[in-house]
Coordinates of C-alpha atoms and ligand atoms in Angstrom, one line a residue:
X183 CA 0.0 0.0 0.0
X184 CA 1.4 3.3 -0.7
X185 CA 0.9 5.9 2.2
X186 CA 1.3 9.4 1.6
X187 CA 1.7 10.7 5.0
X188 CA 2.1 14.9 5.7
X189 CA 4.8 15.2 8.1
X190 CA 4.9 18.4 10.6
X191 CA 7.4 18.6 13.3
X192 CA 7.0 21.6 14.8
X193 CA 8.9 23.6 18.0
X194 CA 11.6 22.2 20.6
X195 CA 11.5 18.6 20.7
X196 CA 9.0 18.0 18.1
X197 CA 12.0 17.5 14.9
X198 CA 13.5 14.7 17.3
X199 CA 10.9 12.9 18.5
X200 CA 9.3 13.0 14.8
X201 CA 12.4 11.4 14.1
X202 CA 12.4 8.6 15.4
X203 CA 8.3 7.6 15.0
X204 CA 9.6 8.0 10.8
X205 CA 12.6 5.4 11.7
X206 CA 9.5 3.0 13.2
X207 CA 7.2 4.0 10.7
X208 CA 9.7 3.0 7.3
X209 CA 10.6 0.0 9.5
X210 CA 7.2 -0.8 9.8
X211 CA 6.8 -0.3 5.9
X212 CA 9.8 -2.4 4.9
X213 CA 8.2 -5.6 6.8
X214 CA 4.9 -5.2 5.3
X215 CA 5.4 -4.2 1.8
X216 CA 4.6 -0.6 2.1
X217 CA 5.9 2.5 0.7
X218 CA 5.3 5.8 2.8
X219 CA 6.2 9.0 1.0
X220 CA 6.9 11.9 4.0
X221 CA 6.0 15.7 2.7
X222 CA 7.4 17.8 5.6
X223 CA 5.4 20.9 6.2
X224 CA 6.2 24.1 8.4
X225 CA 4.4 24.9 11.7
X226 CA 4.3 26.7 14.7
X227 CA 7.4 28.7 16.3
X228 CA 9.8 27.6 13.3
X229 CA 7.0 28.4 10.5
X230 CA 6.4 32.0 12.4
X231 CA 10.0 32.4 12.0
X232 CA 10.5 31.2 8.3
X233 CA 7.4 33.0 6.8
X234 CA 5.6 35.1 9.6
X235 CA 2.8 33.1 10.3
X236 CA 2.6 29.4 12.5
X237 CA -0.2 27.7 10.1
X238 CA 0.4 28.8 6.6
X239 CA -1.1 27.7 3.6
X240 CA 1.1 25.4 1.8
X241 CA 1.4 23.6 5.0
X242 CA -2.4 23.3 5.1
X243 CA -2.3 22.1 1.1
X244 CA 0.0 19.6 2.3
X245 CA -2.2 18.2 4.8
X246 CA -5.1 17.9 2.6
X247 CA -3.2 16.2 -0.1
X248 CA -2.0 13.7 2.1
X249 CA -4.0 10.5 3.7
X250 CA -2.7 11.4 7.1
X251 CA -0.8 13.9 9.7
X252 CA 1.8 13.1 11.9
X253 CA 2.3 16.2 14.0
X254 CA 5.3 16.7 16.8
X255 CA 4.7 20.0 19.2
X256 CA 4.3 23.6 18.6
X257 CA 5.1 26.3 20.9
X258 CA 8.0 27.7 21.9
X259 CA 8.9 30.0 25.5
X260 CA 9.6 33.2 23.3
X261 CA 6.4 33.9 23.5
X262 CA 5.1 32.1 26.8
X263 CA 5.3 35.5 28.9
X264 CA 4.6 38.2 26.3
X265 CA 0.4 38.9 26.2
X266 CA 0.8 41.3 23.8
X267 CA 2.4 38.8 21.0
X268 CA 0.4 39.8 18.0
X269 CA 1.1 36.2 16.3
X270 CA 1.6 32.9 18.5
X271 CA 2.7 29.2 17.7
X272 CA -0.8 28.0 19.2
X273 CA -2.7 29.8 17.2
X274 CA -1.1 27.7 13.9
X275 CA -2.7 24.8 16.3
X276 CA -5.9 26.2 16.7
X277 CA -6.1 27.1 12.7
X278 CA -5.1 24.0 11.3
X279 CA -7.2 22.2 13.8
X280 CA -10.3 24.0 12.6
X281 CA -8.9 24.5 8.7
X282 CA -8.7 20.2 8.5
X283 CA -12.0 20.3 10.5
X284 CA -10.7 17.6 13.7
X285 CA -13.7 17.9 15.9
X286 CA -12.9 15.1 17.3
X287 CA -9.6 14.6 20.1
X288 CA -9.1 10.7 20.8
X289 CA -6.9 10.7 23.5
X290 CA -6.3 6.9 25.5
X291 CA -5.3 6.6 28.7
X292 CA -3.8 3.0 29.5
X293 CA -0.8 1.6 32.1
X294 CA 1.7 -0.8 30.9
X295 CA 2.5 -3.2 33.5
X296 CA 6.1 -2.5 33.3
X297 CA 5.6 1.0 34.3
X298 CA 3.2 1.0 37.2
X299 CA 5.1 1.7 39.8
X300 CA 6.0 4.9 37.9
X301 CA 2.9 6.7 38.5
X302 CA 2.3 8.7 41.0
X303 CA -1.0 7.3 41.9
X304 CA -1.2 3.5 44.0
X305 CA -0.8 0.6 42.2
X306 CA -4.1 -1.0 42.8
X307 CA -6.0 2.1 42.1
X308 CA -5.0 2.3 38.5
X309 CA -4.3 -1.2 37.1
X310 CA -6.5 -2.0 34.5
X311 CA -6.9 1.4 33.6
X312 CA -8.2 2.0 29.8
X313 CA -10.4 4.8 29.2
X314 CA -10.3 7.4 26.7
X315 CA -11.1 10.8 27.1
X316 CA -13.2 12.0 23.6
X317 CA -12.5 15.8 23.6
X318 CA -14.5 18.2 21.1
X319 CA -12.2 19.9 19.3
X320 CA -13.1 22.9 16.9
X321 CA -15.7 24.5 19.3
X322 CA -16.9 25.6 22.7
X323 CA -14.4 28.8 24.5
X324 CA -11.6 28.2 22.4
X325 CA -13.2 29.5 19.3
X326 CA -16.1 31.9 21.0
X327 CA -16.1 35.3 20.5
X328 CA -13.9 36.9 22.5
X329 CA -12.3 40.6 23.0
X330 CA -11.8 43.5 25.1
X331 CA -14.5 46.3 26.8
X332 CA -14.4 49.4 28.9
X333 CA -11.1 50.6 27.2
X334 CA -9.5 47.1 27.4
X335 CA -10.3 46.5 31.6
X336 CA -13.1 43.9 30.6
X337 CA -12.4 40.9 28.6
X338 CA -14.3 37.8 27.4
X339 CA -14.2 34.6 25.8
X340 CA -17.6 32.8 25.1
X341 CA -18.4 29.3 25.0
X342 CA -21.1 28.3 22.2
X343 CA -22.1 24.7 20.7
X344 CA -24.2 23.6 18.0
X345 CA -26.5 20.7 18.4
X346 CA -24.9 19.6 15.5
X347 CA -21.9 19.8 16.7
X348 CA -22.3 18.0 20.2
X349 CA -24.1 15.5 18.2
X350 CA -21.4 14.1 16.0
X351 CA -19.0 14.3 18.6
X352 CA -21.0 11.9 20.9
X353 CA -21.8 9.3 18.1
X354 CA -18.1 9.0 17.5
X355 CA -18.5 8.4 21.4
X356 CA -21.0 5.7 21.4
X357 CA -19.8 3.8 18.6
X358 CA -16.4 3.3 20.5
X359 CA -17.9 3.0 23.7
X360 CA -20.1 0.3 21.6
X361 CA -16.5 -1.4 20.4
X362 CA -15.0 -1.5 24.0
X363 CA -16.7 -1.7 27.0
X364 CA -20.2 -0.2 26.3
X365 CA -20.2 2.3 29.2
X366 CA -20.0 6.6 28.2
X367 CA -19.8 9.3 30.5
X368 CA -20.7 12.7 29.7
X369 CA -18.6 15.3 31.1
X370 CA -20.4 18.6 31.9
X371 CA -21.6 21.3 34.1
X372 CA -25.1 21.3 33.2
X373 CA -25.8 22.9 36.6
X374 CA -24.5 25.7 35.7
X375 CA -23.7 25.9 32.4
X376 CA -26.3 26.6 29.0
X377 CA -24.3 25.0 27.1
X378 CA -23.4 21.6 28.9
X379 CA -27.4 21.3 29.5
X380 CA -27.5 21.3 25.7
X381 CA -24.8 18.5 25.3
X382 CA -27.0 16.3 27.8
X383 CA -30.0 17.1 26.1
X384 CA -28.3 15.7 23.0
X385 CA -26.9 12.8 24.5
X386 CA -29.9 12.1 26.4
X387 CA -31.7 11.9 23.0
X388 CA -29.1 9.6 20.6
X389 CA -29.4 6.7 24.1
X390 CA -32.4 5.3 22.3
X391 CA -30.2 4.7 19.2
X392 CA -27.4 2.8 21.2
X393 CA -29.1 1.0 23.4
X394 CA -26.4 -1.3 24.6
X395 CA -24.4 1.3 25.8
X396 CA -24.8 2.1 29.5
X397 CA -24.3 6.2 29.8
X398 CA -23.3 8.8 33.0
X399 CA -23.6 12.1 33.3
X400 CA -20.8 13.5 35.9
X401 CA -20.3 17.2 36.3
X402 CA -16.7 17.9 35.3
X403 CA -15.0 19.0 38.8
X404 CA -16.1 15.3 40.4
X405 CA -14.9 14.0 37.1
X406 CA -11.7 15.7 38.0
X407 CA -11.5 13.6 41.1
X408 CA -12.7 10.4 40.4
X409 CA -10.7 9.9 37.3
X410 CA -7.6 9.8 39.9
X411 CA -9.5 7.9 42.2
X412 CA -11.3 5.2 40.3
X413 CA -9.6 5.4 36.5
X414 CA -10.5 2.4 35.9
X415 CA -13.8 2.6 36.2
X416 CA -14.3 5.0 32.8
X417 CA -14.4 3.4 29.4
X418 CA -15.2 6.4 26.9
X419 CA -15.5 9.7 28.2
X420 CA -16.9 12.9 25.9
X421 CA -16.5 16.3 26.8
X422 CA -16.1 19.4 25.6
X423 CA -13.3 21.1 24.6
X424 CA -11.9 23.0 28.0
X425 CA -13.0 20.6 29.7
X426 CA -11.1 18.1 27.6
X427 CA -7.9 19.8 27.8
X428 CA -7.8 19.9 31.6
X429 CA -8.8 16.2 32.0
X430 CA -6.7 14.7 29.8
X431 CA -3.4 16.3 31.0
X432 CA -4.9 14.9 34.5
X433 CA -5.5 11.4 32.8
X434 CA -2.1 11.4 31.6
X435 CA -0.3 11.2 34.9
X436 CA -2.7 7.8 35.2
X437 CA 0.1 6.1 33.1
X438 CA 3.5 7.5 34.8
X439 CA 4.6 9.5 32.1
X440 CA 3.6 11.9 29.7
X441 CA 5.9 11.4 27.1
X442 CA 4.0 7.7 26.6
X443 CA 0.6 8.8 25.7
X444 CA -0.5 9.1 22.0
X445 CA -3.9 11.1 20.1
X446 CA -5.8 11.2 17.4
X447 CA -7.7 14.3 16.0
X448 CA -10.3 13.0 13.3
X449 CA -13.1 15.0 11.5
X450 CA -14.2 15.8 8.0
X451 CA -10.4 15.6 6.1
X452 CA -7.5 14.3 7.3
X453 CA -6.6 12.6 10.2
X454 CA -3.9 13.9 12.4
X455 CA -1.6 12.0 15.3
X456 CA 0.1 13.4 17.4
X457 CA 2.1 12.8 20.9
X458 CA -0.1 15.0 24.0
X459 CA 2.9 16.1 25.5
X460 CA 3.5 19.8 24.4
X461 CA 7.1 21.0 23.2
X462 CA 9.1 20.7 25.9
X463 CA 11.9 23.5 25.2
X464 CA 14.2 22.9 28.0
X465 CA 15.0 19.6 26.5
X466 CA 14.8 21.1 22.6
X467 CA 18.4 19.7 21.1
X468 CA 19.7 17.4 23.8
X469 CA 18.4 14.4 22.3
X470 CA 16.8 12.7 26.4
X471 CA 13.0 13.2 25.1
X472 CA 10.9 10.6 25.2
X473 CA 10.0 9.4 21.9
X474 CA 7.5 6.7 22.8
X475 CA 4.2 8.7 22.8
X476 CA 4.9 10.0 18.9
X477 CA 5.5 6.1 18.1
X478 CA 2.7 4.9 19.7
X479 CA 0.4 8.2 17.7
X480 CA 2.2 6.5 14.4
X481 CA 0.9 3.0 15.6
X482 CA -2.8 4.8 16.0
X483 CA -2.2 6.0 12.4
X484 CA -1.6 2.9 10.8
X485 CA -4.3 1.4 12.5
X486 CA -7.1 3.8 11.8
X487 CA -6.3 6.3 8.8
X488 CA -5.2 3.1 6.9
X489 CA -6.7 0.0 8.8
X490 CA -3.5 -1.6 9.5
X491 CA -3.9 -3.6 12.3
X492 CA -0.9 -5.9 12.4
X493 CA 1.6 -2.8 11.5
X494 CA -0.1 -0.8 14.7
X495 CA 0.5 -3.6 16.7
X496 CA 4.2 -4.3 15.5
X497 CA 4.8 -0.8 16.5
X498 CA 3.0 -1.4 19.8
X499 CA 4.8 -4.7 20.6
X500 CA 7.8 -3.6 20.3
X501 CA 7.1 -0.7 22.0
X502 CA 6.2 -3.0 25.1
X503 CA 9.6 -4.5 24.4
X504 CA 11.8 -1.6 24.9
X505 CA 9.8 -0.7 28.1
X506 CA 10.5 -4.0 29.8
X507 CA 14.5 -4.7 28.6
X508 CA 14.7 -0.9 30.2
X509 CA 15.7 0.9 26.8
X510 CA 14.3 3.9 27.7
X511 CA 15.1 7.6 27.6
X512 CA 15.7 9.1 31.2
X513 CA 12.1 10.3 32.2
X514 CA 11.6 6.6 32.5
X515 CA 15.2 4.8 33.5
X516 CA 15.0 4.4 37.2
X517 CA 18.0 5.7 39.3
X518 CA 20.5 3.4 38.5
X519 CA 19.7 2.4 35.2
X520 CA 21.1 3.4 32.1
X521 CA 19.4 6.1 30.4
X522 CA 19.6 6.1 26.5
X523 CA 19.2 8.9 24.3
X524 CA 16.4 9.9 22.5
X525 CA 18.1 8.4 19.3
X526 CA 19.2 5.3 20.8
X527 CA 15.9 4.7 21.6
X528 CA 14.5 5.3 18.1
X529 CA 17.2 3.5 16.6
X530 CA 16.5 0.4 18.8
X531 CA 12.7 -0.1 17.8
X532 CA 13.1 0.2 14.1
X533 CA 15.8 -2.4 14.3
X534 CA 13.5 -4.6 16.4
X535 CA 10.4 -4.2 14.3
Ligands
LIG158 C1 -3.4 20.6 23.7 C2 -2.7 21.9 24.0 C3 -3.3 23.0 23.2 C4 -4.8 23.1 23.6 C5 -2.6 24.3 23.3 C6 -1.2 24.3 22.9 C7 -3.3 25.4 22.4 O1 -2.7 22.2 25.3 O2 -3.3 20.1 22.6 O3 -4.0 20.0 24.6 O4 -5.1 23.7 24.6 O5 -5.6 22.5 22.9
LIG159 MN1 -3.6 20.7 26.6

């Protein structure tokens, strides 16, 4: 099969973890017979600074023309502490999040058993953890109206949502909660807010189409709590997208590390994959980052922008592999272990593919 396959590093560590999810990737293609072609595009920080703007439009073209996106980090500290920046990386984020039309943020949460004792939280609280947090995407706050009154000393941001729009975020939700373990929760603060008593309303109406699946409706601060205290009592959660943000950094500490923990973005065009850790500048260069959660966001690419199963799980075994023979970058080698560079690590599952 020939994958065409839009390729966008971004800021900081994004060029070197991309790296090394490409060495698993054309591993991955040699076994099975497959020929990826990469088309790099520009983003973020780096695309700001090359033509003045973090989204622009041949990177966009790119990502249309190709079958699927597999996106590093943007966002670098330059601009972290400035308010006034008239152009930011995120914003190349935001754009082509909305421009490909990704309404939909898959984003597991799952332990390996190897790793365990690595989170924070007690071992018996999260083992058999494997939920995933479905966040909405191209809506709600984040793409309100927003601005400034009373000569700038009143601002706002407003938070609106379509029917429509709630709607096809929560079939995507039953029909995975209907291919895993039936149960959805519905993340809101309908006592308070319009428009989470609108995304009940919705959901409340599509139950009669999925029957099988057994839904909740939690209000999002006790979701904040109970997700640490009973993860493994979720299966698919949907939300919208604040909330979505906050809970799925929370969810990621579940697994011990966020540089393990892959996503998806789907919607109308093209897919895009994409590691949730951000770009983590202090460690831009030094080849230490943890690769793993861009090679596991390849493995969700093969597996559901092209349907290859076995590839997806190649990349996932070995994965696995390199967690428990300890060949692992130094967020996860424990104090006397060796640590191995970013690199080494990359190098090491493409030769065991
Ligand atoms: C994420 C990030 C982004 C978001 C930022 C960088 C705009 O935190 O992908 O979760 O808030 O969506
Ligand atoms: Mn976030």
């Amino acid at each position: 099969m020939k994958l065409n396959i839009a390729l966008l590093a971004g800021d900081g560590i994004g060029p070197e973890v991309i790296d090394q999810a490409v060495k698993v990737s054309n591993a991955v293609a040699k076994k099975f017979n497959h020929e990826i072609v990469w088309t790099s595009g520009l983003t973020g920080a780096a695309a700001i600074d090359a033509v003045g703007e973090p989204y622009p439009d041949l990177t966009h073209e790119i990502c249309m023309a190709a079958d699927a996106v597999l996106f590093g980090a943007i966002g670098h500290p330059r601009f972290d502490n400035d308010p006034k920046a008239k152009v930011r990386p995120e914003q190349g984020l935001l754009k082509m999040r909305k421009k490909l039309g990704l309404f939909a943020n898959v984003r597991p949460t799952f332990t390996f058993p190897s790793l365990i004792d690595n989170s924070p939280l007690k071992r018996e609280r999260i083992e058999g953890t494997d939920l995933i947090i479905l966040r909405e995407l191209t809506g709600g706050i984040y793409f309100g109206e927003r601005g400034r009154k009373d000569d700038g000393d009143t601002a706002f941001d407003t938070c609106t949502y379509t029917r429509e729009e709630v709607k096809r975020l929560a079939k995507l939700g039953f029909e995975m909660a209907m291919a895993r373990g039936k149960k959805l929760c519905c993340v809101d603060k309908a006592n308070v807010l319009e428009t989470s008593r609108l995304w009940r309303e919705t959901v409340q109406d599509m139950e009669k189409d999925f029957p099988e699946v057994t839904v909740s409706y939690e209000f999002v601060d006790a979701v904040a709590m109970r997700l640490v205290q009973w993860p493994n009592s979720y299966d698919v959660l949907i939300t919208e997208n604040l909330f979505g943000d906050i809970l799925t950094d929370e969810a990621s500490v579940i697994s011990g590390s966020m540089g393990l923990m892959p996503s998806a973005s789907i919607g109308v065009h093209t897919s895009l994959f994409e590691p949730i850790h951000g770009s983590y500048p202090q460690a831009a260069g030094k080849d230490i980052a943890n690769p793993l959660a861009t090679v596991l966001s390849a493995a969700m690419m093969f597996e559901d922008a092209f349907g290859l199963k076995e590839e997806a799980a190649a990349i996932r075994a070995v994965v696995n592999k390199s967690l428990t023979e300890g060949i692992v970058t130094e967020d996860l080698a424990g104090k006397e272990a060796k640590a191995y560079k970013t690199s080494e690590v990359g190098d090491w599952l493409a030769k065991n593919i």
